[in-house]
Amino acid sequence: TARGVEQHANGTDAVNAFINVALALGLPGREHSGFGTLTGQGNGQGGREHGQKSDQLPGYRRADDADARAHVAHVWGVSPDALGQAGERGYALLSGVGSAVRGMLVVASNPVVSAPDASTIRDALSRAEHLVVCDFFPSETTAYAHVVLPALQWAEETGTMTNLEGRVLLRERVVEPPDGPRSDLAILRALALRLGRPEGACGEDPEVVFDELRRASAGGAADYAGVTYARLRAGERLQWPVASVDDHGVPALFTHAFPTDDGRARFVPVEAVSSAEEPDAQYPWHFTTGRLREHYLSGTQTRRVATLARAAAEPHVEMHPRLAGLIGVGEGDGVKIVSRRGAVVLKTRITDGIRPDTLFAPFHWGGVLTVNDLVDHRSDPYSAMPSFKACAVRVERVPNA
């Protein structure tokens, strides 16, 4: 599936339901088979494997696991107590800026456009005592920053990415960077030194840092211990876990057993109960968001590409002909979509490829076209994934829009 299955207030239940079906069909462990959710970013898989989430440590280790904490602390040369506990979850962290959170460092992200209930995030960032944003283009979020640090873009630095099947890919620098901007790694290293944490400043060479990551992930579920730049440059196809340099990885998980006491998989009971914001008399229609082929995430990069901008210059709202008839609008007419959190005015695109009770709009634009102003910020209690894909709205005609 794509990310939409997860992006609900009960997304974990939905994913568990898909896994149950896959298990019942005997798909996991068979070649070219199984279940997976395609990530929306190039290295979304690799980031989550190594501590991108606030409750994880490298190698898919849990921050509340004493053995995991001891292992990672040993690699980093610190006490396990120095690692802290699980941090705040995403939306709570962002919405807490200006109150519980005094300052924030935002790296390669544009939450002013991409966060749910985005107007609340704009209000929070406007109250920040100190907001630093690292990016390689100005964005709607850099407009709120006290300091903007120009950072290298992906083609200007070397690093690894991990795809859905757990294969680690080496991405080499292909363009020499200009003078002035620094890599995210160099910025974080400089910050560690200024905070008096030299143990967190192992250098600016990505291969050196990757070698540290190999040690930190060793023995974890996502074990990179045997993955090296040399092996990747030689063209080896390495899919974790790769426990040693003599190990060739695991092209398919679960071929012999599952990571349970008896090696057998477990079904997880799921109740078919929706936790979404349901339509009512005041807000009678479902609303969902998504992507266009022409644009990427918040559009910070792709809206600057003339060909892509011409192909999709602004967002639209898709609606079924039956719903358009009820509202009294035609192709290209302006409508105001209103939720309990905000409103946005868009032009219609009439299609029978959508449900008659549902509206869809892409989220790649900011300013008055910030579609995520409408979105419910309620999140899944297990994954903290916000409910991007389901909220309730009403639709109003906009004359001469």
Tab-separated table of C-alpha atoms in Angstrom:
chain	number	residue	atom	x	y	z
A	1	THR	CA	0.000	0.000	0.000
A	2	ALA	CA	0.944	3.672	-0.115
A	3	ARG	CA	1.052	5.831	3.014
A	4	GLY	CA	-2.687	6.476	3.065
A	5	VAL	CA	-3.421	3.264	4.956
A	6	GLU	CA	-1.266	4.500	7.832
A	7	GLN	CA	-2.337	8.143	7.859
A	8	HIS	CA	-5.397	7.746	10.046
A	9	ALA	CA	-6.042	8.018	13.754
A	10	ASN	CA	-6.413	4.219	13.685
A	11	GLY	CA	-3.641	3.588	11.136
A	12	THR	CA	-1.927	0.921	13.234
A	13	ASP	CA	-5.138	-1.121	13.259
A	14	ALA	CA	-5.400	-0.769	9.484
A	15	VAL	CA	-1.818	-1.958	8.943
A	16	ASN	CA	-2.305	-4.863	11.352
A	17	ALA	CA	-5.409	-5.856	9.393
A	18	PHE	CA	-3.388	-5.964	6.159
A	19	ILE	CA	-0.677	-8.011	7.890
A	20	ASN	CA	-3.318	-10.445	9.153
A	21	VAL	CA	-4.598	-10.912	5.610
A	22	ALA	CA	-1.037	-11.408	4.318
A	23	LEU	CA	-0.378	-14.026	6.997
A	24	ALA	CA	-3.649	-15.833	6.289
A	25	LEU	CA	-2.638	-16.033	2.621
A	26	GLY	CA	0.835	-17.268	3.485
A	27	LEU	CA	2.538	-14.350	1.720
A	28	PRO	CA	5.420	-13.445	4.111
A	29	GLY	CA	8.529	-15.545	3.571
A	30	ARG	CA	7.737	-16.353	-0.053
A	31	GLU	CA	9.780	-14.884	-2.885
A	32	HIS	CA	8.345	-11.691	-4.435
A	33	SER	CA	5.596	-11.708	-1.845
A	34	GLY	CA	4.585	-10.201	1.488
A	35	PHE	CA	3.212	-6.847	2.622
A	36	GLY	CA	4.808	-3.412	2.757
A	37	THR	CA	3.891	0.269	2.928
A	38	LEU	CA	5.738	2.444	0.414
A	39	THR	CA	7.330	5.444	2.091
A	40	GLY	CA	6.936	8.964	0.753
A	41	GLN	CA	10.591	9.970	1.078
A	42	GLY	CA	13.714	8.541	-0.513
A	43	ASN	CA	15.264	7.474	2.783
A	44	GLY	CA	12.188	7.210	4.954
A	45	GLN	CA	13.007	3.559	5.605
A	46	GLY	CA	16.642	4.185	6.575
A	47	GLY	CA	15.772	7.109	8.818
A	48	ARG	CA	13.226	5.185	10.841
A	49	GLU	CA	15.619	2.256	11.240
A	50	HIS	CA	18.229	4.337	13.007
A	51	GLY	CA	16.534	6.599	15.492
A	52	GLN	CA	14.605	9.146	13.462
A	53	LYS	CA	11.606	8.469	15.693
A	54	SER	CA	11.767	9.876	19.200
A	55	ASP	CA	11.321	6.474	20.873
A	56	GLN	CA	13.989	4.563	18.914
A	57	LEU	CA	17.729	4.012	18.852
A	58	PRO	CA	19.880	2.788	15.923
A	59	GLY	CA	19.021	-0.657	14.532
A	60	TYR	CA	15.295	-0.496	15.315
A	61	ARG	CA	16.122	-0.614	19.017
A	62	ARG	CA	13.619	0.762	21.510
A	63	ALA	CA	14.649	3.657	23.718
A	64	ASP	CA	13.017	1.963	26.745
A	65	ASP	CA	15.009	-1.280	26.315
A	66	ALA	CA	17.791	-1.368	28.947
A	67	ASP	CA	20.024	-3.697	26.902
A	68	ALA	CA	19.593	-1.563	23.797
A	69	ARG	CA	20.443	1.588	25.741
A	70	ALA	CA	23.549	-0.026	27.202
A	71	HIS	CA	24.755	-1.156	23.778
A	72	VAL	CA	24.319	2.225	22.083
A	73	ALA	CA	25.718	4.121	25.070
A	74	HIS	CA	28.855	1.952	24.942
A	75	VAL	CA	29.341	2.742	21.245
A	76	TRP	CA	28.917	6.443	21.919
A	77	GLY	CA	31.099	6.407	25.025
A	78	VAL	CA	28.457	7.766	27.395
A	79	SER	CA	26.370	6.541	30.310
A	80	PRO	CA	23.007	4.967	29.385
A	81	ASP	CA	21.400	7.681	31.512
A	82	ALA	CA	22.801	10.282	29.105
A	83	LEU	CA	20.601	8.955	26.306
A	84	GLY	CA	17.428	10.208	27.956
A	85	GLN	CA	14.076	8.548	27.435
A	86	ALA	CA	11.613	8.625	24.563
A	87	GLY	CA	11.051	12.163	23.335
A	88	GLU	CA	7.828	13.981	22.552
A	89	ARG	CA	5.767	12.874	19.570
A	90	GLY	CA	5.699	14.882	16.355
A	91	TYR	CA	2.552	17.001	16.471
A	92	ALA	CA	2.815	17.615	20.218
A	93	LEU	CA	6.415	18.752	19.757
A	94	LEU	CA	5.554	21.175	16.944
A	95	SER	CA	2.420	22.568	18.556
A	96	GLY	CA	4.332	23.011	21.834
A	97	VAL	CA	6.784	25.509	20.343
A	98	GLY	CA	6.459	28.849	22.109
A	99	SER	CA	5.256	27.234	25.354
A	100	ALA	CA	6.723	23.906	26.517
A	101	VAL	CA	9.288	24.013	23.690
A	102	ARG	CA	11.340	27.219	23.739
A	103	GLY	CA	13.391	26.618	20.624
A	104	MET	CA	13.681	24.215	17.715
A	105	LEU	CA	16.090	23.147	14.992
A	106	VAL	CA	14.191	22.172	11.835
A	107	VAL	CA	16.203	20.202	9.271
A	108	ALA	CA	14.967	19.678	5.684
A	109	SER	CA	11.316	20.002	6.643
A	110	ASN	CA	8.507	22.452	5.949
A	111	PRO	CA	5.923	21.831	8.696
A	112	VAL	CA	4.160	25.129	8.041
A	113	VAL	CA	2.773	23.389	4.925
A	114	SER	CA	3.098	19.674	5.677
A	115	ALA	CA	1.848	19.386	9.280
A	116	PRO	CA	-1.783	18.603	10.105
A	117	ASP	CA	-3.885	21.518	11.357
A	118	ALA	CA	-1.105	23.643	9.874
A	119	SER	CA	-2.448	26.994	11.080
A	120	THR	CA	-1.866	25.843	14.670
A	121	ILE	CA	1.755	25.081	13.792
A	122	ARG	CA	2.198	28.521	12.211
A	123	ASP	CA	0.887	30.125	15.379
A	124	ALA	CA	3.262	28.023	17.490
A	125	LEU	CA	6.355	28.778	15.394
A	126	SER	CA	5.551	32.489	15.475
A	127	ARG	CA	5.950	32.335	19.287
A	128	ALA	CA	9.282	30.494	19.263
A	129	GLU	CA	12.031	32.003	21.358
A	130	HIS	CA	14.604	30.719	18.883
A	131	LEU	CA	13.852	28.903	15.616
A	132	VAL	CA	16.651	27.662	13.350
A	133	VAL	CA	15.884	26.133	9.948
A	134	CYS	CA	18.397	24.238	7.778
A	135	ASP	CA	17.432	24.006	4.119
A	136	PHE	CA	18.750	24.667	0.647
A	137	PHE	CA	15.765	26.739	-0.569
A	138	PRO	CA	13.671	29.337	1.247
A	139	SER	CA	10.355	27.841	2.310
A	140	GLU	CA	7.201	28.838	4.127
A	141	THR	CA	8.906	27.645	7.336
A	142	THR	CA	12.146	29.619	6.853
A	143	ALA	CA	9.960	32.755	6.913
A	144	TYR	CA	9.392	32.075	10.640
A	145	ALA	CA	13.058	31.394	11.450
A	146	HIS	CA	15.355	33.589	13.504
A	147	VAL	CA	18.318	31.912	11.796
A	148	VAL	CA	18.427	30.105	8.443
A	149	LEU	CA	21.427	27.858	7.808
A	150	PRO	CA	21.977	27.091	4.114
A	151	ALA	CA	22.569	23.361	3.764
A	152	LEU	CA	23.834	21.136	0.971
A	153	GLN	CA	21.280	19.405	-1.208
A	154	TRP	CA	21.184	15.688	-1.929
A	155	ALA	CA	23.400	15.698	-5.034
A	156	GLU	CA	26.117	17.643	-3.179
A	157	GLU	CA	26.811	15.105	-0.456
A	158	THR	CA	27.459	11.386	-0.049
A	159	GLY	CA	25.362	9.051	2.075
A	160	THR	CA	23.265	5.911	2.113
A	161	MET	CA	19.588	5.319	1.551
A	162	THR	CA	17.575	2.211	2.372
A	163	ASN	CA	14.619	1.081	0.284
A	164	LEU	CA	11.464	-0.820	1.191
A	165	GLU	CA	13.121	-4.243	0.866
A	166	GLY	CA	15.885	-3.283	3.340
A	167	ARG	CA	18.519	-2.854	0.646
A	168	VAL	CA	21.196	-0.287	1.536
A	169	LEU	CA	22.147	1.948	-1.404
A	170	LEU	CA	25.186	4.232	-1.559
A	171	ARG	CA	24.484	7.638	-3.084
A	172	GLU	CA	27.722	9.350	-4.069
A	173	ARG	CA	28.225	13.093	-4.389
A	174	VAL	CA	27.811	14.082	-8.042
A	175	VAL	CA	28.009	17.897	-7.821
A	176	GLU	CA	30.648	19.933	-6.005
A	177	PRO	CA	28.925	22.250	-3.533
A	178	PRO	CA	29.419	26.025	-3.578
A	179	ASP	CA	31.385	27.807	-0.883
A	180	GLY	CA	29.374	28.672	2.196
A	181	PRO	CA	26.642	26.034	2.673
A	182	ARG	CA	27.495	23.092	4.901
A	183	SER	CA	26.150	19.572	5.124
A	184	ASP	CA	23.568	18.703	7.765
A	185	LEU	CA	26.250	16.488	9.279
A	186	ALA	CA	28.679	19.400	9.596
A	187	ILE	CA	25.976	21.598	11.132
A	188	LEU	CA	24.998	18.953	13.698
A	189	ARG	CA	28.656	18.305	14.537
A	190	ALA	CA	29.258	22.022	15.130
A	191	LEU	CA	26.168	22.159	17.333
A	192	ALA	CA	27.369	19.159	19.382
A	193	LEU	CA	30.729	20.864	19.993
A	194	ARG	CA	29.074	24.128	21.049
A	195	LEU	CA	26.837	22.222	23.445
A	196	GLY	CA	29.907	20.685	25.068
A	197	ARG	CA	29.252	17.182	23.733
A	198	PRO	CA	32.429	16.214	21.858
A	199	GLU	CA	31.415	12.527	22.044
A	200	GLY	CA	28.630	13.407	19.619
A	201	ALA	CA	31.019	14.961	17.135
A	202	CYS	CA	32.737	12.066	15.398
A	203	GLY	CA	33.604	14.005	12.260
A	204	GLU	CA	32.179	15.315	9.018
A	205	ASP	CA	33.135	12.359	6.821
A	206	PRO	CA	29.905	10.441	6.118
A	207	GLU	CA	31.776	7.136	5.868
A	208	VAL	CA	33.240	7.614	9.361
A	209	VAL	CA	29.775	8.345	10.731
A	210	PHE	CA	28.355	5.341	8.875
A	211	ASP	CA	30.990	3.119	10.511
A	212	GLU	CA	29.777	4.368	13.891
A	213	LEU	CA	26.214	3.579	12.827
A	214	ARG	CA	27.320	0.050	11.901
A	215	ARG	CA	28.574	-0.475	15.456
A	216	ALA	CA	25.495	1.111	17.011
A	217	SER	CA	23.107	-1.062	14.966
A	218	ALA	CA	25.072	-4.306	15.483
A	219	GLY	CA	22.824	-7.000	16.922
A	220	GLY	CA	19.652	-5.016	16.333
A	221	ALA	CA	16.798	-5.983	14.062
A	222	ALA	CA	18.163	-3.659	11.358
A	223	ASP	CA	21.779	-4.807	11.692
A	224	TYR	CA	24.190	-2.873	9.434
A	225	ALA	CA	27.374	-4.190	11.071
A	226	GLY	CA	28.575	-5.907	7.911
A	227	VAL	CA	27.584	-3.155	5.477
A	228	THR	CA	30.538	-1.040	4.343
A	229	TYR	CA	31.022	1.673	1.756
A	230	ALA	CA	33.634	-0.562	0.106
A	231	ARG	CA	31.140	-3.405	-0.339
A	232	LEU	CA	28.466	-1.061	-1.649
A	233	ARG	CA	30.897	0.575	-4.078
A	234	ALA	CA	31.830	-2.891	-5.319
A	235	GLY	CA	28.189	-3.401	-6.274
A	236	GLU	CA	27.160	-5.889	-3.587
A	237	ARG	CA	23.417	-6.125	-2.994
A	238	LEU	CA	23.135	-5.963	0.788
A	239	GLN	CA	19.818	-6.209	2.571
A	240	TRP	CA	19.801	-6.094	6.356
A	241	PRO	CA	20.380	-7.815	8.668
A	242	VAL	CA	24.058	-8.047	7.662
A	243	ALA	CA	25.805	-9.151	10.857
A	244	SER	CA	29.416	-9.228	9.594
A	245	VAL	CA	31.571	-8.436	6.563
A	246	ASP	CA	31.355	-12.132	5.670
A	247	ASP	CA	27.550	-12.025	5.757
A	248	HIS	CA	25.728	-11.419	2.484
A	249	GLY	CA	22.495	-10.241	4.083
A	250	VAL	CA	18.941	-11.518	3.977
A	251	PRO	CA	17.128	-10.911	0.673
A	252	ALA	CA	13.799	-12.041	2.159
A	253	LEU	CA	12.794	-12.017	5.816
A	254	PHE	CA	10.732	-14.724	7.557
A	255	THR	CA	11.626	-17.544	5.135
A	256	HIS	CA	12.291	-19.905	8.051
A	257	ALA	CA	10.810	-18.309	11.153
A	258	PHE	CA	9.378	-15.174	12.717
A	259	PRO	CA	11.072	-13.360	15.642
A	260	THR	CA	8.846	-14.961	18.299
A	261	ASP	CA	9.595	-17.536	20.998
A	262	ASP	CA	8.328	-20.423	18.886
A	263	GLY	CA	9.130	-18.934	15.475
A	264	ARG	CA	5.480	-18.726	14.454
A	265	ALA	CA	3.711	-15.552	13.384
A	266	ARG	CA	1.032	-13.925	15.518
A	267	PHE	CA	-2.299	-12.548	14.350
A	268	VAL	CA	-3.233	-9.258	16.017
A	269	PRO	CA	-6.975	-8.834	16.700
A	270	VAL	CA	-8.329	-5.665	15.113
A	271	GLU	CA	-11.717	-4.084	15.756
A	272	ALA	CA	-13.302	-2.386	12.749
A	273	VAL	CA	-13.997	0.858	14.602
A	274	SER	CA	-13.325	4.175	12.869
A	275	SER	CA	-11.648	6.884	14.937
A	276	ALA	CA	-11.891	9.417	12.114
A	277	GLU	CA	-13.774	12.672	12.275
A	278	GLU	CA	-17.118	11.598	10.867
A	279	PRO	CA	-19.343	13.838	8.695
A	280	ASP	CA	-22.411	15.378	10.309
A	281	ALA	CA	-25.087	17.926	9.455
A	282	GLN	CA	-22.655	20.860	9.670
A	283	TYR	CA	-19.758	19.163	7.879
A	284	PRO	CA	-21.422	16.552	5.650
A	285	TRP	CA	-18.565	15.364	3.391
A	286	HIS	CA	-15.390	13.350	3.748
A	287	PHE	CA	-12.123	15.099	2.820
A	288	THR	CA	-8.765	13.499	2.044
A	289	THR	CA	-5.379	14.752	0.883
A	290	GLY	CA	-2.589	13.342	-1.247
A	291	ARG	CA	0.065	13.949	-3.869
A	292	LEU	CA	0.297	14.836	-7.540
A	293	ARG	CA	2.714	13.234	-9.974
A	294	GLU	CA	4.289	16.611	-10.710
A	295	HIS	CA	5.192	17.653	-7.167
A	296	TYR	CA	7.065	16.348	-4.141
A	297	LEU	CA	5.903	16.793	-0.551
A	298	SER	CA	5.521	20.484	0.404
A	299	GLY	CA	6.704	21.597	-3.052
A	300	THR	CA	9.740	23.538	-1.798
A	301	GLN	CA	11.818	22.033	-4.610
A	302	THR	CA	9.341	21.113	-7.333
A	303	ARG	CA	7.369	24.372	-7.354
A	304	ARG	CA	10.635	26.015	-8.482
A	305	VAL	CA	10.902	23.816	-11.577
A	306	ALA	CA	9.235	25.704	-14.423
A	307	THR	CA	8.062	22.604	-16.300
A	308	LEU	CA	6.449	21.124	-13.190
A	309	ALA	CA	4.963	24.440	-12.116
A	310	ARG	CA	3.321	24.871	-15.516
A	311	ALA	CA	1.972	21.331	-15.458
A	312	ALA	CA	0.420	21.811	-12.003
A	313	ALA	CA	0.392	25.492	-11.130
A	314	GLU	CA	-2.028	25.299	-8.206
A	315	PRO	CA	-4.018	22.769	-6.207
A	316	HIS	CA	-7.535	21.749	-7.138
A	317	VAL	CA	-10.309	19.872	-5.421
A	318	GLU	CA	-11.661	16.695	-7.001
A	319	MET	CA	-15.341	15.911	-6.600
A	320	HIS	CA	-17.819	13.481	-8.140
A	321	PRO	CA	-20.339	14.822	-10.694
A	322	ARG	CA	-23.187	13.916	-8.327
A	323	LEU	CA	-21.693	16.024	-5.517
A	324	ALA	CA	-20.918	18.864	-7.923
A	325	GLY	CA	-24.560	18.818	-8.984
A	326	LEU	CA	-25.736	19.014	-5.379
A	327	ILE	CA	-23.499	22.004	-4.736
A	328	GLY	CA	-24.276	23.604	-8.080
A	329	VAL	CA	-20.748	23.922	-9.469
A	330	GLY	CA	-19.011	22.872	-12.674
A	331	GLU	CA	-15.481	22.175	-13.858
A	332	GLY	CA	-13.098	24.987	-12.839
A	333	ASP	CA	-15.560	26.787	-10.554
A	334	GLY	CA	-14.301	28.074	-7.222
A	335	VAL	CA	-15.418	26.483	-3.971
A	336	LYS	CA	-14.580	27.149	-0.339
A	337	ILE	CA	-13.833	23.996	1.636
A	338	VAL	CA	-14.349	24.458	5.367
A	339	SER	CA	-13.432	22.143	8.253
A	340	ARG	CA	-13.490	22.656	12.002
A	341	ARG	CA	-9.926	23.979	11.782
A	342	GLY	CA	-9.744	26.170	8.712
A	343	ALA	CA	-10.806	26.931	5.165
A	344	VAL	CA	-9.261	27.036	1.685
A	345	VAL	CA	-10.601	28.190	-1.689
A	346	LEU	CA	-9.827	25.915	-4.662
A	347	LYS	CA	-11.030	25.333	-8.212
A	348	THR	CA	-13.001	22.171	-8.923
A	349	ARG	CA	-12.014	19.193	-11.010
A	350	ILE	CA	-15.022	17.001	-11.724
A	351	THR	CA	-14.321	13.260	-12.001
A	352	ASP	CA	-16.206	10.016	-11.581
A	353	GLY	CA	-12.999	8.467	-10.221
A	354	ILE	CA	-13.825	9.558	-6.672
A	355	ARG	CA	-16.580	8.592	-4.261
A	356	PRO	CA	-19.693	10.803	-4.387
A	357	ASP	CA	-19.344	11.647	-0.674
A	358	THR	CA	-15.617	12.500	-0.723
A	359	LEU	CA	-13.391	15.402	-1.812
A	360	PHE	CA	-9.666	15.197	-2.549
A	361	ALA	CA	-7.011	17.927	-2.756
A	362	PRO	CA	-3.183	17.783	-3.057
A	363	PHE	CA	-1.117	19.383	-0.283
A	364	HIS	CA	1.973	20.692	-2.132
A	365	TRP	CA	1.257	24.437	-1.746
A	366	GLY	CA	1.489	26.951	1.090
A	367	GLY	CA	0.026	30.338	1.959
A	368	VAL	CA	-3.712	30.659	1.314
A	369	LEU	CA	-3.526	27.323	-0.555
A	370	THR	CA	-2.378	25.321	2.487
A	371	VAL	CA	-4.723	22.343	2.277
A	372	ASN	CA	-3.415	20.910	5.557
A	373	ASP	CA	-5.112	23.791	7.373
A	374	LEU	CA	-8.212	21.601	7.076
A	375	VAL	CA	-6.670	18.378	8.385
A	376	ASP	CA	-7.440	16.861	11.789
A	377	HIS	CA	-4.362	16.652	14.043
A	378	ARG	CA	-5.630	13.667	16.033
A	379	SER	CA	-3.033	10.905	15.820
A	380	ASP	CA	-2.788	7.153	16.110
A	381	PRO	CA	-2.148	6.251	19.776
A	382	TYR	CA	0.584	3.745	18.844
A	383	SER	CA	2.429	5.261	15.878
A	384	ALA	CA	1.581	8.957	16.425
A	385	MET	CA	0.720	9.176	12.720
A	386	PRO	CA	-1.706	12.090	12.181
A	387	SER	CA	-5.072	11.645	10.497
A	388	PHE	CA	-4.150	13.196	7.143
A	389	LYS	CA	-6.569	11.038	5.181
A	390	ALA	CA	-9.902	11.610	6.854
A	391	CYS	CA	-11.725	14.651	8.150
A	392	ALA	CA	-15.161	16.202	7.701
A	393	VAL	CA	-15.840	19.332	5.629
A	394	ARG	CA	-18.568	21.404	4.069
A	395	VAL	CA	-18.378	23.015	0.621
A	396	GLU	CA	-19.558	26.512	-0.320
A	397	ARG	CA	-19.793	28.041	-3.788
A	398	VAL	CA	-17.497	31.022	-4.402
A	399	PRO	CA	-18.956	33.323	-7.077
A	400	ASN	CA	-16.445	34.620	-9.638
A	401	ALA	CA	-13.536	32.796	-8.017
